[in-house]
Amino acid sequence: MSFGNEGYQTTWSEDPGRKPSRGPPLMGGRCESSSSPLSSLRRMAPIIVFSSLLFCLVLYYTFPIGAAAIYAPSAVSETTGLDSVTTEAYRKRLRIRGTQRRLPQALIIGVRKCGTRALIEMLNLHPHIQKNGIEMHFFDDDERYANGLEWYRKRMPYSFDNQVTIEKTPSYFISREAPARIRAMNETIKLLLIVREPAMRVLSDYTQIMEAKMRKGRQVAPFHKKVLTPDGEINDGFKAIQISQYAVQRFLRLPLHIKPDNFYFNETKGFYCMRNETFQKCLADAKGRPHPYVDPAVMSRLRKFFAPFNEQFYEMVGRNFGWPSS
Ligand SMILES: Nc1ncnc2c1ncn2[C@@H]1O[C@H](COP(=O)(O)OS(=O)(=O)O)[C@@H](OP(=O)(O)O)[C@H]1O
């Protein structure tokens, strides 16, 4: 082949799959151009693309989330070491490198119907928190407890070592066995207790029980018949009333992260809902059910009954919640 345009074009025209290039060749005819860096690169291109694809596939199937962790290092949060992709993947319980399942370092131990779900969901906005989504009933259920701590640990979500794993089971608060068992696991564990005006908590508890029974087509005694005895005394044999007689305490010592902006009031729902950069959510309809109408005199009776217990509780936690006493 000759140098110049002609030779160059001839070279390409021998390969009908390639388009002729405009202008002169960089280096003479076929033989010479095939040894140029550019044409070597051209020949190598399919091999490079194929090898890269193969490499990505191997990487993807070996470390499904590893690829996401490598991708976007610039988006990694300074405080958490997590980027939004890995956080999201993490929340879906996929394992990423550097994570493992850990025993909880904090527990929401109650109180039932006092906003325990709202509390765990709101805490979970903090990137140093990793919640366990379901109530484990590990410390208050003999059969589950007999499975051992390793069984419990394996049911916890994956977390980084700078994250606090948290679980909520409100009935730990009313279990005789749970305190000693929790202490045996970790005597420095943080316990969180959320409380609510006790008479209203009883009504909330009753509403849930009532709804569950009605769903099964069963009869439900009206509220006043559950909370008062036939001679008008407080029925303190009613479990919901026993649960509302509080005691215990709190705290986590985490860097400040969750801010007022993370909450907004939803007029329709009548409750605060949550949001961050990537999502917003309200709790499901089972939270914040409309309560049945109750004679105010019955609520007043309940409040009088709870008043001395509340005083003891205020003293114990060093805070007066100012709940009504009539
Ligand atoms: N943000 C937000 N959204 C919805 N609901 C909220 C919220 N904050 C607190 N609450 C109150 O939470 C009550 C339910 O409490 P729990 O989650 O502890 O219930 S449970 O024990 O897990 O069944 C639920 O009780 P009811 O109103 O009686 O349904 C709510 O009053």
Short mmCIF file of C-alpha atoms and ligand atoms in Angstrom, two decimals:
data_model
loop_
_atom_site.label_atom_id
_atom_site.label_comp_id
_atom_site.label_asym_id
_atom_site.label_seq_id
_atom_site.Cartn_x
_atom_site.Cartn_y
_atom_site.Cartn_z
CA MET A 1 0.00 0.00 0.00
CA SER A 2 1.07 3.50 -0.67
CA PHE A 3 1.29 6.42 1.67
CA GLY A 4 -1.22 9.19 1.40
CA ASN A 5 -4.97 9.42 1.23
CA GLU A 6 -5.42 6.64 -1.26
CA GLY A 7 -3.53 4.07 0.75
CA TYR A 8 -5.28 5.08 3.86
CA GLN A 9 -8.69 4.83 2.31
CA THR A 10 -7.83 1.48 0.83
CA THR A 11 -6.93 0.20 4.23
CA TRP A 12 -10.31 1.12 5.63
CA SER A 13 -12.27 0.10 2.55
CA GLU A 14 -10.97 -3.44 3.06
CA ASP A 15 -13.01 -3.52 6.22
CA PRO A 16 -16.60 -2.71 5.21
CA GLY A 17 -17.68 -2.58 8.82
CA ARG A 18 -15.64 0.56 9.40
CA LYS A 19 -16.36 4.01 8.16
CA PRO A 20 -13.67 5.79 6.18
CA SER A 21 -12.17 8.60 8.13
CA ARG A 22 -11.81 12.09 6.72
CA GLY A 23 -8.44 13.70 6.21
CA PRO A 24 -4.96 12.25 6.01
CA PRO A 25 -3.78 9.33 8.04
CA LEU A 26 -1.60 10.11 10.99
CA MET A 27 1.12 7.78 9.76
CA GLY A 28 1.12 6.61 6.15
CA GLY A 29 -0.41 3.32 4.93
CA ARG A 30 -1.84 0.21 6.39
CA CYS A 31 1.20 -1.41 7.99
CA GLU A 32 2.43 1.79 9.50
CA SER A 33 -1.00 2.93 10.72
CA SER A 34 -1.68 -0.48 12.36
CA SER A 35 1.33 -0.02 14.57
CA SER A 36 0.32 3.55 15.67
CA PRO A 37 -0.90 4.01 19.28
CA LEU A 38 -4.27 5.19 18.03
CA SER A 39 -4.98 2.22 15.83
CA SER A 40 -3.66 -0.17 18.49
CA LEU A 41 -6.12 1.41 20.84
CA ARG A 42 -8.89 1.02 18.28
CA ARG A 43 -8.14 -2.67 17.93
CA MET A 44 -7.94 -3.11 21.67
CA ALA A 45 -11.16 -1.20 22.35
CA PRO A 46 -13.57 -4.18 22.16
CA ILE A 47 -11.26 -6.22 24.36
CA ILE A 48 -11.04 -3.39 26.92
CA VAL A 49 -14.82 -2.89 26.94
CA PHE A 50 -15.44 -6.61 27.23
CA SER A 51 -12.90 -7.04 30.05
CA SER A 52 -14.36 -4.07 31.94
CA LEU A 53 -17.84 -5.51 31.66
CA LEU A 54 -16.60 -8.87 32.83
CA PHE A 55 -14.82 -7.24 35.76
CA CYS A 56 -17.98 -5.34 36.76
CA LEU A 57 -20.07 -8.50 36.55
CA VAL A 58 -17.63 -10.43 38.71
CA LEU A 59 -17.54 -7.55 41.19
CA TYR A 60 -21.32 -7.25 41.23
CA TYR A 61 -21.96 -10.93 41.87
CA THR A 62 -19.14 -11.22 44.41
CA PHE A 63 -20.02 -8.11 46.44
CA PRO A 64 -23.53 -7.01 45.47
CA ILE A 65 -23.35 -3.82 47.48
CA GLY A 66 -19.62 -3.47 47.24
CA ALA A 67 -20.07 -1.78 43.92
CA ALA A 68 -22.38 0.77 45.50
CA ALA A 69 -19.94 1.36 48.32
CA ILE A 70 -17.10 2.05 45.88
CA TYR A 71 -19.35 4.22 43.78
CA ALA A 72 -19.89 7.77 45.08
CA PRO A 73 -17.20 8.05 47.74
CA SER A 74 -17.64 11.83 47.55
CA ALA A 75 -21.19 11.49 48.88
CA VAL A 76 -20.05 9.83 52.07
CA SER A 77 -21.30 11.63 55.13
CA GLU A 78 -18.56 12.92 57.40
CA THR A 79 -20.42 11.95 60.51
CA THR A 80 -21.62 8.51 59.51
CA GLY A 81 -19.19 7.21 56.95
CA LEU A 82 -22.27 6.24 54.93
CA ASP A 83 -23.41 7.55 51.59
CA SER A 84 -27.07 7.65 50.66
CA VAL A 85 -26.82 4.62 48.37
CA THR A 86 -25.30 2.40 51.02
CA THR A 87 -27.62 3.74 53.70
CA GLU A 88 -30.63 2.85 51.60
CA ALA A 89 -29.27 -0.58 50.76
CA TYR A 90 -28.43 -1.03 54.39
CA ARG A 91 -31.92 -0.17 55.48
CA LYS A 92 -33.19 -2.94 53.25
CA ARG A 93 -31.04 -5.32 55.27
CA LEU A 94 -28.56 -6.09 52.53
CA ARG A 95 -25.15 -6.72 53.86
CA ILE A 96 -22.41 -4.31 52.95
CA ARG A 97 -18.75 -4.63 53.70
CA GLY A 98 -17.79 -3.46 57.14
CA THR A 99 -21.17 -4.26 58.69
CA GLN A 100 -22.21 -7.01 61.00
CA ARG A 101 -25.17 -7.97 63.11
CA ARG A 102 -24.78 -6.74 66.68
CA LEU A 103 -26.71 -7.08 69.89
CA PRO A 104 -28.70 -3.91 70.60
CA GLN A 105 -26.94 -1.19 72.56
CA ALA A 106 -30.27 0.52 73.22
CA LEU A 107 -33.79 -0.74 73.84
CA ILE A 108 -37.14 1.00 73.77
CA ILE A 109 -38.73 -0.89 76.62
CA GLY A 110 -42.15 0.82 76.53
CA VAL A 111 -44.63 1.99 77.33
CA ARG A 112 -47.17 0.36 75.05
CA LYS A 113 -49.43 2.89 73.27
CA CYS A 114 -47.23 5.82 74.27
CA GLY A 115 -45.66 6.44 70.87
CA THR A 116 -42.95 3.75 70.87
CA ARG A 117 -43.25 3.28 67.10
CA ALA A 118 -43.02 7.01 66.49
CA LEU A 119 -39.97 7.15 68.76
CA ILE A 120 -38.03 4.38 67.01
CA GLU A 121 -38.89 5.71 63.54
CA MET A 122 -37.87 9.22 64.51
CA LEU A 123 -34.61 8.04 66.08
CA ASN A 124 -33.93 6.05 62.95
CA LEU A 125 -33.61 9.35 61.06
CA HIS A 126 -30.24 9.57 62.80
CA PRO A 127 -27.55 7.89 60.68
CA HIS A 128 -25.89 6.52 63.81
CA ILE A 129 -29.02 4.57 64.62
CA GLN A 130 -29.93 1.23 63.10
CA LYS A 131 -33.38 0.08 64.12
CA ASN A 132 -34.72 -3.42 64.23
CA GLY A 133 -38.09 -3.11 62.54
CA ILE A 134 -40.10 -5.71 64.42
CA GLU A 135 -40.77 -6.28 68.10
CA MET A 136 -38.54 -9.17 69.12
CA HIS A 137 -40.10 -10.16 72.48
CA PHE A 138 -36.79 -11.79 73.29
CA PHE A 139 -36.41 -10.85 76.95
CA ASP A 140 -40.07 -11.29 77.93
CA ASP A 141 -40.78 -14.59 76.20
CA ASP A 142 -39.25 -17.67 77.87
CA GLU A 143 -39.22 -19.73 74.69
CA ARG A 144 -37.46 -17.07 72.67
CA TYR A 145 -35.04 -16.30 75.45
CA ALA A 146 -34.13 -19.98 75.62
CA ASN A 147 -32.80 -19.68 72.04
CA GLY A 148 -29.88 -17.71 73.43
CA LEU A 149 -28.18 -14.40 72.68
CA GLU A 150 -26.64 -15.65 69.45
CA TRP A 151 -30.12 -16.37 68.10
CA TYR A 152 -31.17 -12.86 69.08
CA ARG A 153 -28.04 -11.26 67.57
CA LYS A 154 -28.61 -13.01 64.25
CA ARG A 155 -32.03 -11.35 64.02
CA MET A 156 -30.64 -7.87 64.41
CA PRO A 157 -29.98 -5.66 61.36
CA TYR A 158 -26.49 -5.20 59.94
CA SER A 159 -24.73 -2.16 61.35
CA PHE A 160 -21.41 -0.34 61.23
CA ASP A 161 -19.40 -0.20 64.41
CA ASN A 162 -20.22 3.49 64.87
CA GLN A 163 -23.96 2.81 64.82
CA VAL A 164 -26.28 2.07 67.70
CA THR A 165 -28.53 -0.92 67.11
CA ILE A 166 -31.91 -0.36 68.69
CA GLU A 167 -34.88 -2.63 69.23
CA LYS A 168 -38.33 -1.87 70.61
CA THR A 169 -40.57 -4.22 72.51
CA PRO A 170 -42.96 -2.29 74.76
CA SER A 171 -43.80 -5.31 76.88
CA TYR A 172 -40.24 -5.42 78.31
CA PHE A 173 -41.51 -2.69 80.61
CA ILE A 174 -44.12 -4.93 82.20
CA SER A 175 -42.15 -8.19 82.22
CA ARG A 176 -40.77 -9.48 85.52
CA GLU A 177 -37.95 -11.37 83.82
CA ALA A 178 -36.85 -8.79 81.24
CA PRO A 179 -34.84 -6.42 83.52
CA ALA A 180 -32.45 -9.10 84.83
CA ARG A 181 -32.10 -10.67 81.39
CA ILE A 182 -31.33 -7.35 79.74
CA ARG A 183 -28.80 -6.55 82.42
CA ALA A 184 -27.18 -9.97 82.00
CA MET A 185 -26.68 -9.21 78.30
CA ASN A 186 -25.27 -5.71 78.84
CA GLU A 187 -25.35 -3.82 82.05
CA THR A 188 -24.54 -0.49 80.37
CA ILE A 189 -27.29 -0.75 77.76
CA LYS A 190 -29.38 2.39 77.24
CA LEU A 191 -33.03 1.97 78.07
CA LEU A 192 -35.59 4.32 76.59
CA LEU A 193 -38.98 4.73 78.09
CA ILE A 194 -41.66 6.92 76.56
CA VAL A 195 -44.73 7.75 78.62
CA ARG A 196 -48.09 9.35 78.00
CA GLU A 197 -50.80 10.74 80.23
CA PRO A 198 -51.92 7.46 81.80
CA ALA A 199 -55.71 7.75 81.43
CA MET A 200 -55.32 8.53 77.72
CA ARG A 201 -52.94 5.59 77.42
CA VAL A 202 -55.63 3.32 78.89
CA LEU A 203 -58.13 4.61 76.33
CA SER A 204 -55.63 4.03 73.51
CA ASP A 205 -54.95 0.50 74.73
CA TYR A 206 -58.68 -0.16 74.99
CA THR A 207 -59.21 1.14 71.44
CA GLN A 208 -56.62 -1.26 70.08
CA ILE A 209 -58.04 -4.25 71.98
CA MET A 210 -61.56 -3.27 70.91
CA GLU A 211 -60.57 -3.03 67.26
CA ALA A 212 -58.85 -6.42 67.31
CA LYS A 213 -61.87 -8.08 68.91
CA MET A 214 -64.33 -6.42 66.55
CA ARG A 215 -62.28 -7.64 63.61
CA LYS A 216 -62.83 -11.17 64.88
CA GLY A 217 -66.56 -10.44 65.23
CA ARG A 218 -66.41 -10.52 69.03
CA GLN A 219 -68.35 -8.35 71.48
CA VAL A 220 -66.52 -5.62 73.35
CA ALA A 221 -67.59 -4.20 76.69
CA PRO A 222 -67.84 -0.40 76.66
CA PHE A 223 -64.87 1.50 78.08
CA HIS A 224 -66.50 2.46 81.40
CA LYS A 225 -67.37 -1.17 82.07
CA LYS A 226 -63.75 -2.16 81.59
CA VAL A 227 -62.21 0.56 83.74
CA LEU A 228 -64.82 0.72 86.53
CA THR A 229 -66.14 -2.05 88.75
CA PRO A 230 -69.93 -2.42 89.09
CA ASP A 231 -69.78 -0.38 92.32
CA GLY A 232 -67.98 2.47 90.56
CA GLU A 233 -64.43 1.78 91.78
CA ILE A 234 -61.41 1.76 89.48
CA ASN A 235 -60.94 -1.73 88.10
CA ASP A 236 -57.22 -2.05 88.75
CA GLY A 237 -57.37 -5.68 87.72
CA PHE A 238 -57.71 -4.41 84.13
CA LYS A 239 -54.25 -4.88 82.63
CA ALA A 240 -54.39 -1.58 80.72
CA ILE A 241 -54.76 0.22 84.06
CA GLN A 242 -51.84 -1.66 85.59
CA ILE A 243 -49.60 -0.75 82.65
CA SER A 244 -50.39 2.95 83.11
CA GLN A 245 -48.82 2.98 86.59
CA TYR A 246 -45.32 3.93 85.45
CA ALA A 247 -41.72 3.95 86.71
CA VAL A 248 -38.11 3.88 85.10
CA GLN A 249 -35.69 6.02 82.80
CA ARG A 250 -33.70 7.02 79.53
CA PHE A 251 -30.76 8.45 77.24
CA LEU A 252 -28.34 7.73 74.35
CA ARG A 253 -25.54 10.36 74.14
CA LEU A 254 -25.40 10.67 70.35
CA PRO A 255 -24.05 13.63 68.37
CA LEU A 256 -26.84 16.02 67.43
CA HIS A 257 -28.26 15.10 64.08
CA ILE A 258 -32.05 15.00 64.13
CA LYS A 259 -33.38 18.54 63.84
CA PRO A 260 -36.81 20.18 63.98
CA ASP A 261 -36.78 20.27 60.15
CA ASN A 262 -37.02 16.48 60.20
CA PHE A 263 -40.59 16.73 61.45
CA TYR A 264 -43.67 18.35 60.03
CA PHE A 265 -47.23 18.39 61.24
CA ASN A 266 -49.64 16.52 59.00
CA GLU A 267 -53.06 18.16 59.41
CA THR A 268 -54.95 15.19 57.98
CA LYS A 269 -53.26 12.68 60.22
CA GLY A 270 -53.16 15.02 63.19
CA PHE A 271 -49.61 13.91 64.06
CA TYR A 272 -46.04 14.78 63.35
CA CYS A 273 -44.56 12.91 60.40
CA MET A 274 -40.91 12.48 59.41
CA ARG A 275 -38.76 13.51 56.50
CA ASN A 276 -35.11 13.76 55.49
CA GLU A 277 -33.30 14.37 52.18
CA THR A 278 -34.58 11.15 50.61
CA PHE A 279 -37.95 10.28 52.08
CA GLN A 280 -40.92 11.37 54.10
CA LYS A 281 -43.36 9.23 55.97
CA CYS A 282 -46.17 9.16 58.50
CA LEU A 283 -46.88 6.17 60.67
CA ALA A 284 -49.50 3.68 59.46
CA ASP A 285 -53.19 4.14 60.24
CA ALA A 286 -52.96 1.72 63.17
CA LYS A 287 -51.15 4.57 64.95
CA GLY A 288 -53.42 7.45 65.88
CA ARG A 289 -56.74 5.62 65.66
CA PRO A 290 -59.82 7.68 66.53
CA HIS A 291 -60.82 6.83 70.11
CA PRO A 292 -64.42 5.95 70.99
CA TYR A 293 -66.48 8.55 72.85
CA VAL A 294 -66.04 8.20 76.60
CA ASP A 295 -68.00 9.98 79.31
CA PRO A 296 -65.64 12.71 80.65
CA ALA A 297 -66.61 11.64 84.20
CA VAL A 298 -65.02 8.23 83.56
CA MET A 299 -61.80 9.84 82.33
CA SER A 300 -61.82 12.09 85.37
CA ARG A 301 -62.16 9.08 87.68
CA LEU A 302 -59.22 7.43 85.98
CA ARG A 303 -57.11 10.57 86.30
CA LYS A 304 -57.79 10.86 90.01
CA PHE A 305 -56.79 7.22 90.39
CA PHE A 306 -53.50 7.71 88.56
CA ALA A 307 -52.57 11.01 90.29
CA PRO A 308 -50.61 9.50 93.25
CA PHE A 309 -48.80 7.05 90.97
CA ASN A 310 -47.89 9.91 88.67
CA GLU A 311 -46.44 11.87 91.59
CA GLN A 312 -44.18 8.92 92.45
CA PHE A 313 -43.14 8.67 88.84
CA TYR A 314 -42.33 12.41 88.56
CA GLU A 315 -40.12 12.06 91.61
CA MET A 316 -38.38 9.03 90.21
CA VAL A 317 -37.53 10.61 86.85
CA GLY A 318 -37.03 14.12 88.25
CA ARG A 319 -39.63 15.66 86.00
CA ASN A 320 -43.20 16.74 86.47
CA PHE A 321 -45.23 16.09 83.33
CA GLY A 322 -48.21 17.98 84.69
CA TRP A 323 -50.75 15.37 83.69
CA PRO A 324 -54.26 16.30 84.79
CA SER A 325 -55.35 14.79 88.09
CA SER A 326 -59.10 14.99 87.47
N1 LIG B 1 -46.19 10.85 64.74
C1 LIG B 1 -47.10 10.00 65.17
N2 LIG B 1 -47.91 9.35 64.30
C2 LIG B 1 -48.83 8.48 64.76
N3 LIG B 1 -49.03 8.19 66.06
C3 LIG B 1 -48.25 8.82 66.96
C4 LIG B 1 -47.26 9.73 66.56
N4 LIG B 1 -46.65 10.18 67.68
C5 LIG B 1 -47.23 9.59 68.72
N5 LIG B 1 -48.21 8.75 68.29
C6 LIG B 1 -49.02 7.95 69.21
O1 LIG B 1 -48.52 6.64 69.21
C7 LIG B 1 -49.58 5.86 69.74
C8 LIG B 1 -49.28 4.41 69.48
O2 LIG B 1 -48.23 4.07 70.38
P1 LIG B 1 -47.23 2.88 70.14
O3 LIG B 1 -46.54 3.04 68.83
O4 LIG B 1 -46.36 2.81 71.33
O5 LIG B 1 -48.21 1.65 70.08
S1 LIG B 1 -47.80 0.11 70.26
O6 LIG B 1 -47.61 -0.13 71.69
O7 LIG B 1 -46.61 -0.15 69.47
O8 LIG B 1 -48.99 -0.60 69.75
C9 LIG B 1 -50.81 6.38 69.06
O9 LIG B 1 -51.89 6.16 69.95
P2 LIG B 1 -53.44 6.36 69.54
O10 LIG B 1 -53.60 7.80 69.25
O11 LIG B 1 -54.22 5.98 70.72
O12 LIG B 1 -53.65 5.45 68.39
C10 LIG B 1 -50.49 7.86 68.87
O13 LIG B 1 -51.16 8.66 69.79
#
